[in-house]
């Protein structure tokens, strides 16, 4: 039997998952990573993307817009800014997230905040790519 780790995913709105997992793919700000049992302790920030969970009960995916992930001996805990199971995600929700990213980019450009412009442009590109990736 494969080794298991505790996986918890929460957002400000609700707890989305608390289960035993064999692997979790994380959209890290510095690159994607796969957390598995016995992984070295790690803390990372999240970028917008898909968080994919493999567990004995089946696989699941969540759209996350950012947040933090902490991996330690007890397992993996993810605190997401926003998280939506892809099975519940609607085109209207995705369009709203894309519009928020567009507004953040426009505000950064209008206020001549060069560092924020780059970050906002990346956020917008990530959000638009998610729609294509999950076929909404």
Coordinates of N, CA and C in Angstrom, one line a residue:
X1 N 0.8 -1.2 0.0 CA 0.0 0.0 0.0 C 0.9 1.2 0.0
X2 N 0.5 2.2 -0.8 CA 1.2 3.5 -0.9 C 1.2 4.2 0.5
X3 N 2.3 5.0 0.7 CA 2.3 5.8 1.9 C 1.3 6.9 1.8
X4 N 0.7 7.4 2.9 CA -0.3 8.5 2.8 C 0.2 9.6 3.7
X5 N -0.3 10.8 3.4 CA 0.0 12.0 4.2 C -1.4 12.7 4.4
X6 N -1.5 13.4 5.5 CA -2.7 14.2 5.7 C -2.7 15.4 4.8
X7 N -3.8 15.7 4.1 CA -3.9 16.9 3.3 C -5.1 17.7 3.7
X8 N -4.9 19.0 3.9 CA -6.0 19.9 4.3 C -5.9 21.1 3.4
X9 N -7.1 21.5 2.9 CA -7.2 22.7 2.0 C -8.3 23.6 2.6
X10 N -7.9 24.8 2.9 CA -8.9 25.7 3.4 C -8.8 27.1 2.7
X11 N -9.9 27.8 2.6 CA -10.0 29.1 2.1 C -10.7 29.9 3.2
X12 N -10.7 31.3 3.0 CA -11.5 32.1 4.0 C -13.0 31.7 4.0
X13 N -13.5 31.2 2.9 CA -14.9 30.9 2.9 C -15.3 29.5 3.5
X14 N -14.3 28.5 3.4 CA -14.7 27.2 3.9 C -13.5 26.3 3.9
X15 N -13.7 25.1 4.5 CA -12.7 24.0 4.4 C -13.1 23.2 3.2
X16 N -12.2 23.0 2.3 CA -12.5 22.3 1.1 C -12.1 20.8 1.1
X17 N -11.1 20.5 1.9 CA -10.6 19.1 1.9 C -9.9 18.8 3.2
X18 N -10.1 17.6 3.7 CA -9.3 17.1 4.8 C -9.3 15.6 4.6
X19 N -8.2 15.0 4.1 CA -8.2 13.6 3.7 C -6.7 13.1 3.6
X20 N -6.6 11.8 3.5 CA -5.3 11.2 3.3 C -5.0 11.2 1.8
X21 N -3.8 11.6 1.4 CA -3.4 11.7 0.0 C -2.1 11.0 -0.2
X22 N -1.9 10.5 -1.4 CA -0.6 10.0 -1.8 C 0.3 11.0 -2.5
X23 N -0.3 12.0 -3.1 CA 0.5 13.1 -3.7 C -0.4 14.3 -4.0
X24 N 0.2 15.5 -3.9 CA -0.5 16.7 -4.2 C 0.4 17.6 -5.1
X25 N -0.1 17.9 -6.2 CA 0.6 18.9 -7.1 C 0.2 20.3 -6.8
X26 N 1.2 21.1 -6.5 CA 1.0 22.5 -6.0 C 1.5 23.5 -7.0
X27 N 0.7 24.5 -7.4 CA 1.2 25.6 -8.3 C 2.0 26.6 -7.5
X28 N 3.2 26.3 -7.2 CA 4.0 27.2 -6.4 C 4.4 28.4 -7.1
X29 N 4.6 29.5 -6.4 CA 5.0 30.8 -7.0 C 6.4 30.6 -7.7
X30 N 7.3 29.8 -7.2 CA 8.6 29.6 -7.9 C 8.6 28.4 -8.8
X31 N 7.5 27.8 -9.1 CA 7.4 26.6 -9.9 C 6.5 25.6 -9.3
X32 N 6.0 24.7 -10.1 CA 5.1 23.6 -9.7 C 5.9 22.6 -8.9
X33 N 5.3 22.0 -7.9 CA 6.0 21.0 -7.1 C 5.0 19.9 -6.7
X34 N 5.4 18.7 -6.5 CA 4.6 17.6 -6.0 C 5.0 17.3 -4.6
X35 N 4.0 17.4 -3.7 CA 4.2 17.0 -2.3 C 3.8 15.6 -2.1
X36 N 4.7 14.8 -1.5 CA 4.4 13.4 -1.2 C 4.8 13.1 0.2
X37 N 4.3 11.9 0.8 CA 4.7 11.6 2.1 C 6.2 11.5 2.3
X38 N 6.7 12.0 3.4 CA 8.1 12.0 3.7 C 8.9 13.1 3.0
X39 N 8.2 14.0 2.3 CA 8.8 15.1 1.6 C 9.5 16.0 2.7
X40 N 10.6 16.7 2.3 CA 11.3 17.6 3.1 C 10.4 18.7 3.5
X41 N 10.5 19.2 4.8 CA 9.6 20.3 5.2 C 9.8 21.5 4.3
X42 N 8.7 22.1 3.9 CA 8.7 23.2 2.9 C 7.6 24.2 3.2
X43 N 7.8 25.4 3.0 CA 6.7 26.4 2.9 C 6.9 27.2 1.6
X44 N 5.8 27.3 0.9 CA 5.8 28.0 -0.4 C 4.6 28.9 -0.6
X45 N 4.7 29.9 -1.3 CA 3.5 30.7 -1.7 C 3.0 30.1 -3.0
X46 N 1.7 30.3 -3.2 CA 1.0 29.7 -4.4 C 0.8 30.8 -5.4
X47 N 0.8 30.4 -6.7 CA 0.3 31.3 -7.8 C -1.0 30.8 -8.2
X48 N -1.7 31.5 -9.0 CA -3.0 31.0 -9.5 C -2.7 29.7 -10.4
X49 N -3.5 28.7 -10.2 CA -3.3 27.5 -10.9 C -4.2 26.4 -10.4
X50 N -3.9 25.2 -10.8 CA -4.7 24.0 -10.4 C -3.9 23.2 -9.4
X51 N -4.5 22.9 -8.3 CA -3.9 22.1 -7.2 C -4.6 20.7 -7.4
X52 N -3.8 19.7 -7.6 CA -4.3 18.4 -8.0 C -3.9 17.4 -6.8
X53 N -5.0 16.7 -6.4 CA -4.8 15.7 -5.3 C -5.0 14.3 -5.7
X54 N -4.1 13.4 -5.4 CA -4.2 12.0 -5.6 C -4.4 11.3 -4.3
X55 N -5.5 10.6 -4.2 CA -5.8 9.9 -2.9 C -6.5 8.5 -3.2
X56 N -6.5 7.7 -2.2 CA -7.1 6.4 -2.4 C -8.6 6.5 -2.8
X57 N -9.3 7.6 -2.3 CA -10.7 7.8 -2.6 C -10.9 8.3 -4.0
X58 N -9.8 8.7 -4.7 CA -9.9 9.3 -6.1 C -9.2 10.6 -6.2
X59 N -9.1 11.0 -7.4 CA -8.3 12.3 -7.6 C -9.3 13.5 -7.7
X60 N -8.8 14.6 -7.3 CA -9.6 15.8 -7.3 C -8.7 17.0 -7.7
X61 N -9.3 18.1 -8.2 CA -8.6 19.3 -8.6 C -9.3 20.5 -8.1
X62 N -8.5 21.5 -7.7 CA -9.1 22.8 -7.2 C -8.4 23.9 -7.9
X63 N -9.1 24.9 -8.3 CA -8.5 26.2 -8.8 C -8.2 27.0 -7.6
X64 N -7.0 27.4 -7.5 CA -6.5 28.3 -6.4 C -6.0 29.6 -7.0
X65 N -6.2 30.7 -6.3 CA -5.8 32.0 -6.8 C -4.5 32.5 -6.2
X66 N -4.0 31.8 -5.2 CA -2.9 32.2 -4.4 C -3.0 31.7 -3.0
X67 N -2.0 32.0 -2.2 CA -2.0 31.5 -0.8 C -0.7 31.0 -0.4
X68 N -0.8 30.0 0.6 CA 0.4 29.4 1.1 C 0.3 27.9 1.3
X69 N 1.3 27.2 1.2 CA 1.3 25.7 1.4 C 2.5 25.4 2.4
X70 N 2.1 24.6 3.4 CA 3.2 24.2 4.4 C 3.2 22.7 4.4
X71 N 4.3 22.1 4.1 CA 4.5 20.7 4.1 C 5.5 20.3 5.3
X72 N 5.0 19.4 6.1 CA 5.9 19.0 7.3 C 5.6 17.6 7.6
X73 N 6.1 17.1 8.7 CA 6.0 15.7 9.0 C 4.6 15.2 9.2
X74 N 3.7 16.1 9.5 CA 2.3 15.8 9.7 C 1.5 15.7 8.4
X75 N 2.0 16.4 7.4 CA 1.3 16.4 6.1 C 1.4 17.7 5.4
X76 N 0.4 18.0 4.6 CA 0.4 19.3 3.8 C -0.8 20.1 4.1
X77 N -0.6 21.3 4.5 CA -1.7 22.2 4.7 C -1.6 23.4 3.7
X78 N -2.8 23.7 3.1 CA -2.8 24.7 2.1 C -3.9 25.7 2.6
X79 N -3.5 27.0 2.7 CA -4.4 28.1 3.0 C -4.4 28.9 1.7
X80 N -5.5 28.8 1.0 CA -5.7 29.5 -0.3 C -6.5 30.8 -0.2
X81 N -6.1 31.8 -1.0 CA -6.8 33.0 -1.0 C -8.3 32.8 -1.4
X82 N -8.4 32.0 -2.5 CA -9.6 31.5 -3.0 C -9.4 30.1 -3.5
X83 N -10.3 29.2 -3.3 CA -10.2 27.9 -3.8 C -11.6 27.4 -4.2
X84 N -11.7 26.8 -5.4 CA -12.9 26.3 -5.9 C -12.7 24.9 -6.5
X85 N -13.4 23.9 -6.1 CA -13.3 22.6 -6.8 C -13.6 22.7 -8.3
X86 N -12.8 22.2 -9.1 CA -13.1 22.3 -10.6 C -14.5 21.7 -10.9
X87 N -14.9 20.8 -10.2 CA -16.3 20.2 -10.4 C -17.4 21.2 -10.2
X88 N -17.1 22.3 -9.4 CA -18.1 23.3 -9.0 C -17.9 24.6 -9.8
X89 N -16.8 24.7 -10.5 CA -16.4 26.0 -11.1 C -17.3 26.2 -12.4
X90 N -17.8 27.5 -12.4 CA -18.6 27.9 -13.6 C -17.8 28.9 -14.4
X91 N -18.2 29.0 -15.7 CA -17.6 30.0 -16.5 C -17.7 31.4 -15.9
X92 N -18.9 31.7 -15.3 CA -19.1 33.0 -14.7 C -18.1 33.3 -13.6
X93 N -17.8 32.3 -12.8 CA -16.8 32.5 -11.7 C -15.5 32.7 -12.3
X94 N -15.1 32.0 -13.3 CA -13.8 32.2 -13.9 C -13.7 33.6 -14.5
X95 N -14.8 34.0 -15.2 CA -14.8 35.3 -15.8 C -14.6 36.4 -14.8
X96 N -15.2 36.2 -13.6 CA -15.1 37.2 -12.5 C -13.6 37.3 -12.0
X97 N -13.0 36.1 -11.9 CA -11.6 36.1 -11.5 C -10.7 36.7 -12.5
X98 N -11.0 36.5 -13.8 CA -10.2 37.2 -14.8 C -10.4 38.7 -14.8
X99 N -11.6 39.1 -14.6 CA -11.9 40.5 -14.5 C -11.2 41.2 -13.3
X100 N -11.2 40.5 -12.2 CA -10.4 41.0 -11.0 C -8.9 41.2 -11.4
X101 N -8.4 40.2 -12.1 CA -7.0 40.3 -12.5 C -6.7 41.4 -13.5
X102 N -7.7 41.6 -14.4 CA -7.6 42.7 -15.4 C -7.6 44.1 -14.6
X103 N -8.5 44.2 -13.7 CA -8.6 45.4 -12.9 C -7.3 45.7 -12.1
X104 N -6.7 44.7 -11.5 CA -5.5 44.8 -10.8 C -4.3 45.3 -11.7
X105 N -4.3 44.7 -12.9 CA -3.3 45.1 -13.9 C -3.5 46.5 -14.3
X106 N -4.7 46.9 -14.6 CA -5.0 48.3 -15.0 C -4.6 49.3 -13.9
X107 N -4.9 49.0 -12.7 CA -4.6 49.9 -11.6 C -3.1 50.0 -11.4
X108 N -2.4 48.9 -11.6 CA -0.9 49.0 -11.5 C -0.3 49.9 -12.6
X109 N -0.8 49.7 -13.8 CA -0.4 50.5 -14.9 C -0.7 52.0 -14.7
X110 N -2.0 52.2 -14.3 CA -2.4 53.6 -14.1 C -1.6 54.3 -13.0
X111 N -1.2 53.6 -12.0 CA -0.5 54.2 -10.9 C 1.0 54.1 -11.1
X112 N 1.5 53.7 -12.3 CA 2.9 53.6 -12.6 C 3.7 52.9 -11.6
X113 N 3.1 51.7 -11.2 CA 3.8 50.9 -10.2 C 4.4 49.7 -11.0
X114 N 5.7 49.9 -11.4 CA 6.3 48.9 -12.3 C 6.4 47.5 -11.8
X115 N 6.8 47.3 -10.5 CA 6.8 46.0 -9.9 C 5.4 45.3 -9.9
X116 N 4.4 46.1 -9.6 CA 3.1 45.5 -9.5 C 2.5 45.3 -10.9
X117 N 3.0 46.0 -11.9 CA 2.5 45.8 -13.3 C 2.9 44.4 -13.7
X118 N 4.2 44.0 -13.5 CA 4.7 42.7 -13.8 C 3.9 41.6 -13.1
X119 N 3.7 41.8 -11.8 CA 3.0 40.8 -11.0 C 1.5 40.7 -11.5
X120 N 0.9 41.8 -11.8 CA -0.5 41.8 -12.3 C -0.6 41.2 -13.6
X121 N 0.3 41.5 -14.5 CA 0.3 40.9 -15.8 C 0.4 39.3 -15.8
X122 N 1.3 38.9 -14.9 CA 1.4 37.4 -14.7 C 0.2 36.8 -14.1
X123 N -0.5 37.5 -13.2 CA -1.7 37.0 -12.6 C -2.8 36.9 -13.7
X124 N -2.9 37.9 -14.5 CA -3.9 37.9 -15.6 C -3.6 36.8 -16.6
X125 N -2.4 36.6 -16.9 CA -2.0 35.5 -17.9 C -2.4 34.2 -17.3
X126 N -2.1 34.0 -16.0 CA -2.4 32.7 -15.3 C -3.9 32.4 -15.3
X127 N -4.7 33.5 -14.9 CA -6.1 33.3 -14.8 C -6.7 33.0 -16.2
X128 N -6.2 33.6 -17.2 CA -6.8 33.4 -18.6 C -6.4 32.0 -19.0
X129 N -5.2 31.5 -18.7 CA -4.7 30.2 -19.1 C -5.5 29.1 -18.4
X130 N -5.9 29.4 -17.2 CA -6.7 28.4 -16.4 C -8.0 28.0 -17.2
X131 N -8.7 29.0 -17.7 CA -9.9 28.8 -18.4 C -9.7 27.8 -19.6
X132 N -8.6 28.0 -20.3 CA -8.3 27.2 -21.5 C -7.9 25.8 -21.0
X133 N -7.2 25.7 -19.9 CA -6.7 24.4 -19.4 C -7.9 23.5 -18.9
X134 N -8.9 24.1 -18.2 CA -10.0 23.3 -17.7 C -11.2 23.3 -18.6
X135 N -11.0 23.9 -19.8 CA -12.0 23.8 -20.9 C -13.4 24.5 -20.5
X136 N -13.3 25.7 -19.9 CA -14.5 26.4 -19.6 C -14.7 27.5 -20.6

